[in-house]
Short mmCIF file of C-alpha atoms and ligand atoms in Angstrom, two decimals:
data_model
loop_
_atom_site.label_atom_id
_atom_site.label_comp_id
_atom_site.label_asym_id
_atom_site.label_seq_id
_atom_site.Cartn_x
_atom_site.Cartn_y
_atom_site.Cartn_z
CA MET A 1 -9.24 -44.33 -66.10
CA VAL A 2 -10.16 -43.67 -62.50
CA VAL A 3 -11.91 -46.42 -60.52
CA THR A 4 -13.13 -46.40 -56.92
CA ALA A 5 -13.74 -49.55 -54.91
CA GLY A 6 -14.63 -50.84 -51.48
CA PRO A 7 -16.33 -49.20 -48.53
CA THR A 8 -15.45 -46.02 -46.69
CA ARG A 9 -14.95 -45.84 -42.93
CA GLU A 10 -16.33 -42.97 -40.93
CA ARG A 11 -14.60 -42.81 -37.57
CA ILE A 12 -16.51 -42.45 -34.31
CA ASP A 13 -13.40 -42.72 -32.16
CA PRO A 14 -9.95 -44.38 -32.46
CA VAL A 15 -11.41 -47.92 -32.37
CA ARG A 16 -14.90 -47.61 -33.86
CA TYR A 17 -16.36 -46.60 -37.18
CA LEU A 18 -19.43 -46.70 -39.42
CA SER A 19 -19.04 -48.51 -42.71
CA ASN A 20 -20.82 -50.35 -45.52
CA ASP A 21 -20.61 -53.95 -46.66
CA SER A 22 -18.38 -54.04 -49.70
CA SER A 23 -15.65 -56.49 -50.68
CA GLY A 24 -14.23 -54.18 -53.36
CA LYS A 25 -14.27 -57.07 -55.88
CA MET A 26 -16.25 -55.29 -58.61
CA GLY A 27 -14.06 -52.19 -58.60
CA PHE A 28 -10.84 -54.21 -58.53
CA GLU A 29 -12.07 -56.28 -61.49
CA ILE A 30 -12.89 -53.09 -63.43
CA ALA A 31 -9.39 -51.77 -62.71
CA ARG A 32 -7.90 -55.11 -63.83
CA ALA A 33 -9.99 -55.23 -67.02
CA ALA A 34 -9.05 -51.64 -67.94
CA ALA A 35 -5.34 -52.24 -67.31
CA GLU A 36 -5.51 -55.41 -69.42
CA ARG A 37 -6.91 -53.30 -72.28
CA GLY A 38 -3.95 -50.98 -71.94
CA ASP A 39 -5.51 -48.10 -69.99
CA GLN A 40 -3.55 -46.26 -67.35
CA VAL A 41 -5.58 -46.87 -64.21
CA ILE A 42 -5.73 -45.13 -60.84
CA LEU A 43 -7.68 -47.27 -58.37
CA ILE A 44 -8.89 -45.42 -55.28
CA ALA A 45 -9.66 -48.03 -52.66
CA GLY A 46 -11.33 -47.94 -49.27
CA PRO A 47 -10.22 -50.51 -46.67
CA VAL A 48 -10.46 -53.88 -48.47
CA ASP A 49 -8.62 -57.16 -48.55
CA GLN A 50 -7.85 -57.31 -52.28
CA LYS A 51 -4.64 -57.61 -54.26
CA THR A 52 -3.79 -54.69 -56.54
CA PRO A 53 -4.16 -55.84 -60.17
CA PRO A 54 -0.95 -55.73 -62.25
CA GLY A 55 -0.10 -52.33 -63.72
CA VAL A 56 -2.66 -50.44 -61.63
CA ILE A 57 -1.75 -47.43 -59.47
CA ARG A 58 -3.55 -47.83 -56.15
CA VAL A 59 -4.38 -45.06 -53.70
CA ASP A 60 -5.73 -46.19 -50.31
CA VAL A 61 -8.23 -43.96 -48.55
CA GLU A 62 -10.42 -44.30 -45.48
CA SER A 63 -13.29 -41.80 -45.29
CA ALA A 64 -15.68 -40.43 -47.93
CA ARG A 65 -13.99 -37.05 -47.65
CA ASP A 66 -10.58 -38.65 -48.28
CA MET A 67 -12.07 -40.43 -51.28
CA LEU A 68 -13.55 -37.20 -52.64
CA GLY A 69 -10.13 -35.55 -52.46
CA ALA A 70 -8.45 -38.47 -54.23
CA VAL A 71 -11.13 -38.61 -56.95
CA LYS A 72 -10.86 -34.86 -57.58
CA THR A 73 -7.08 -35.11 -57.90
CA ALA A 74 -7.17 -38.12 -60.21
CA PHE A 75 -10.26 -37.41 -62.32
CA LEU A 76 -10.63 -33.63 -62.37
CA GLY A 77 -6.88 -33.07 -62.50
CA SER A 78 -4.23 -31.40 -60.37
CA GLU A 79 -0.95 -29.54 -60.71
CA SER A 80 0.86 -32.52 -59.22
CA ARG A 81 2.15 -35.45 -61.25
CA ALA A 82 2.60 -37.53 -58.12
CA LYS A 83 1.20 -41.06 -57.69
CA GLY A 84 -2.59 -40.86 -57.80
CA SER A 85 -2.69 -38.05 -60.34
CA PHE A 86 -2.80 -37.83 -64.13
CA GLY A 87 -1.63 -34.24 -63.89
CA LYS A 88 -3.69 -31.20 -64.90
CA LYS A 89 -5.67 -33.06 -67.55
CA GLY A 90 -7.16 -35.56 -65.09
CA GLY A 91 -8.80 -38.81 -66.15
CA ASP A 92 -10.83 -39.74 -69.24
CA ALA A 93 -13.35 -41.91 -67.42
CA LEU A 94 -14.59 -42.55 -63.89
CA PHE A 95 -16.09 -45.78 -62.57
CA MET A 96 -17.50 -45.11 -59.12
CA ALA A 97 -17.92 -48.65 -57.71
CA ALA A 98 -17.18 -47.71 -54.09
CA ALA A 99 -19.83 -48.10 -51.40
CA VAL A 100 -19.43 -44.61 -50.00
CA GLY A 101 -20.83 -43.90 -46.54
CA ASP A 102 -23.66 -41.39 -46.80
CA TRP A 103 -23.20 -40.19 -43.20
CA ARG A 104 -20.39 -39.60 -40.75
CA PRO A 105 -20.40 -38.89 -37.03
CA LYS A 106 -20.64 -35.16 -36.42
CA ARG A 107 -17.71 -35.35 -34.02
CA ARG A 108 -14.75 -37.67 -34.13
CA LEU A 109 -13.75 -38.35 -30.52
CA SER A 110 -10.06 -38.41 -29.69
CA GLY A 111 -10.61 -41.03 -26.96
CA LYS A 112 -13.08 -43.96 -26.75
CA TRP A 113 -16.77 -43.14 -26.73
CA ARG A 114 -17.90 -43.89 -23.15
CA ALA A 115 -21.67 -43.99 -23.76
CA LYS A 116 -21.93 -47.18 -21.64
CA ASP A 117 -20.62 -45.48 -18.53
CA GLY A 118 -23.81 -43.42 -18.06
CA GLY A 119 -25.79 -46.70 -17.51
CA ASP A 120 -28.43 -45.81 -20.13
CA GLU A 121 -29.84 -48.48 -22.44
CA VAL A 122 -30.05 -46.08 -25.36
CA ALA A 123 -27.33 -43.97 -26.89
CA SER A 124 -27.45 -41.69 -29.87
CA LEU A 125 -24.87 -40.55 -32.31
CA GLU A 126 -25.27 -37.36 -34.27
CA LEU A 127 -24.54 -37.79 -37.97
CA VAL A 128 -23.87 -35.32 -40.74
CA LYS A 129 -24.18 -35.92 -44.43
CA ASN A 130 -21.09 -36.80 -46.42
CA PRO A 131 -20.45 -35.16 -49.78
CA ASP A 132 -21.78 -37.10 -52.77
CA ILE A 133 -18.57 -37.76 -54.70
CA LEU A 134 -20.27 -38.78 -57.93
CA ALA A 135 -22.62 -35.78 -57.96
CA THR A 136 -19.74 -33.40 -57.12
CA VAL A 137 -17.38 -34.53 -59.86
CA GLY A 138 -20.21 -35.43 -62.27
CA ARG A 139 -21.11 -31.75 -62.55
CA ARG A 140 -17.63 -31.02 -63.87
CA LYS A 141 -17.09 -34.04 -66.09
CA GLY A 142 -17.72 -32.37 -69.46
CA SER A 143 -17.89 -35.06 -72.16
CA ARG A 144 -15.92 -37.60 -70.13
CA LEU A 145 -17.49 -40.94 -69.27
CA VAL A 146 -18.87 -41.30 -65.75
CA VAL A 147 -20.35 -44.61 -64.58
CA GLY A 148 -22.03 -44.94 -61.19
CA PHE A 149 -23.41 -47.94 -59.33
CA ALA A 150 -26.65 -48.42 -57.46
CA LEU A 151 -27.13 -51.25 -55.03
CA GLU A 152 -30.82 -51.47 -54.38
CA THR A 153 -32.82 -54.03 -52.45
CA GLY A 154 -35.92 -54.98 -54.47
CA SER A 155 -36.31 -53.81 -58.06
CA GLY A 156 -34.83 -50.35 -57.56
CA LEU A 157 -35.14 -49.46 -61.24
CA LYS A 158 -36.86 -46.12 -60.66
CA ARG A 159 -34.38 -45.11 -57.97
CA ALA A 160 -31.44 -46.03 -60.19
CA MET A 161 -32.89 -44.02 -63.10
CA ALA A 162 -33.28 -41.01 -60.83
CA LYS A 163 -29.59 -41.32 -59.88
CA LEU A 164 -28.54 -41.00 -63.52
CA ASN A 165 -29.76 -37.42 -63.56
CA ARG A 166 -29.04 -36.45 -59.99
CA LYS A 167 -25.43 -37.59 -60.25
CA SER A 168 -24.82 -36.51 -63.88
CA ALA A 169 -23.72 -40.05 -64.77
CA ASP A 170 -23.72 -41.48 -68.29
CA PHE A 171 -24.55 -44.95 -66.97
CA ILE A 172 -25.73 -46.45 -63.70
CA VAL A 173 -25.03 -50.11 -63.00
CA LEU A 174 -27.91 -51.49 -60.96
CA ASN A 175 -27.33 -54.52 -58.78
CA ASN A 176 -28.72 -55.89 -55.53
CA GLU A 177 -27.48 -57.18 -52.20
CA THR A 178 -26.84 -60.71 -53.53
CA ALA A 179 -23.75 -59.21 -55.22
CA LEU A 180 -22.13 -58.46 -51.85
CA GLY A 181 -18.95 -60.48 -51.49
CA ALA A 182 -20.04 -62.79 -54.34
CA ASN A 183 -18.01 -63.79 -57.39
CA ARG A 184 -21.00 -63.74 -59.71
CA THR A 185 -23.46 -60.94 -60.17
CA THR A 186 -26.51 -59.84 -62.12
CA VAL A 187 -26.63 -56.23 -63.24
CA ALA A 188 -28.68 -53.88 -65.39
CA ILE A 189 -26.69 -51.16 -67.15
CA LEU A 190 -28.93 -48.10 -67.52
CA GLY A 191 -27.88 -45.36 -69.92
CA LYS A 192 -28.91 -41.71 -69.81
CA ASP A 193 -30.22 -42.22 -73.36
CA GLY A 194 -32.79 -44.66 -71.91
CA SER A 195 -30.86 -47.78 -72.91
CA ARG A 196 -30.93 -50.84 -70.67
CA VAL A 197 -28.76 -53.94 -70.90
CA ASN A 198 -29.12 -56.86 -68.49
CA ILE A 199 -26.15 -59.08 -67.68
CA THR A 200 -27.35 -62.13 -65.79
CA ASN A 201 -25.36 -64.33 -63.42
CA LYS A 202 -21.90 -63.64 -64.83
CA THR A 203 -18.60 -63.45 -62.97
CA LYS A 204 -17.59 -59.99 -61.81
CA ARG A 205 -14.59 -60.36 -64.14
CA ASP A 206 -16.91 -60.78 -67.14
CA VAL A 207 -19.13 -57.91 -66.02
CA ALA A 208 -16.05 -55.72 -65.55
CA ARG A 209 -14.93 -56.44 -69.12
CA ALA A 210 -18.35 -55.42 -70.43
CA LEU A 211 -18.29 -52.22 -68.35
CA VAL A 212 -14.82 -51.20 -69.48
CA GLN A 213 -16.12 -51.50 -73.05
CA LEU A 214 -18.32 -48.45 -72.30
CA HIS A 215 -15.14 -46.38 -72.34
CA TYR A 216 -14.45 -47.39 -75.92
CA SER A 217 -17.94 -47.36 -77.41
CA ASN A 218 -19.67 -44.89 -75.04
CA SER A 219 -22.81 -46.92 -75.58
CA ALA A 220 -24.17 -49.90 -73.71
CA PRO A 221 -22.55 -53.28 -74.51
CA ALA A 222 -24.57 -56.04 -76.14
CA GLU A 223 -26.17 -58.44 -73.69
O1 C5P B 301 -27.09 -42.78 -53.73
P1 C5P B 301 -26.34 -44.06 -53.76
O2 C5P B 301 -25.41 -44.23 -52.60
O3 C5P B 301 -27.17 -45.28 -53.97
O4 C5P B 301 -25.47 -43.93 -55.08
C1 C5P B 301 -24.56 -44.90 -55.46
C2 C5P B 301 -23.52 -44.31 -56.39
O5 C5P B 301 -23.09 -43.03 -55.93
C3 C5P B 301 -22.29 -45.17 -56.41
O6 C5P B 301 -21.66 -45.03 -57.66
C4 C5P B 301 -21.45 -44.55 -55.29
O7 C5P B 301 -20.07 -44.81 -55.49
C5 C5P B 301 -21.77 -43.07 -55.44
N1 C5P B 301 -21.75 -42.30 -54.18
C6 C5P B 301 -20.86 -41.25 -54.06
N2 C5P B 301 -20.83 -40.50 -52.92
C7 C5P B 301 -21.68 -40.76 -51.90
C8 C5P B 301 -22.62 -41.82 -52.02
C9 C5P B 301 -22.61 -42.58 -53.18
O8 C5P B 301 -20.10 -41.01 -54.99
N3 C5P B 301 -21.64 -40.02 -50.80
#
């Protein structure tokens, strides 16, 4: 199983970056739950302050492009058998819990950005779109399980449903900003078959166990 967790960092210069709020807790709990069930797990983590769960192979990455490379190697497969790879076969399932940055600065400066020096009160930063990791690997997943996440403020149901198709995911786990950094969370698991299961105010550990079950049943868990 391949799991991603945490934010990405998109560097502006050597001391500044753009990032997302994300503790990495949900992804780390999924990796833990899968390893406890006996799965081999590669956990691809952005910069987070979390302990690696026992038995899990962890690959640390920084930017979205680094994460895309690591996900391709682990999930789609690679010639290498090195740490972070399951070899040519790749992974059986992907849980994309990372809060990937949608944009990155067009240029990464080698020295500090000196926008202040010009004396202007406004500065602008040109951004370019990052690759969508889920959509990129989702297209090549075949019959393997792919589970994405959608953090939406407000109801977000329609947006999350649209993501199922756009990203070729089997399930999208919808949550909202109250999950950020929290131990408990409320999620709706939306299936491409139209199924919907709500899990209300449970620990991320409990939610992770329910999500990992998708790998075994390939259908939504009971509420
Ligand atoms: O479009 P949005 O960012 O809401 O989609 C969230 C889902 O897509 C998450 O599973 C996230 O890990 C994944 N994602 C991605 N690559 C991006 C942006 C989001 O894989 N560039």
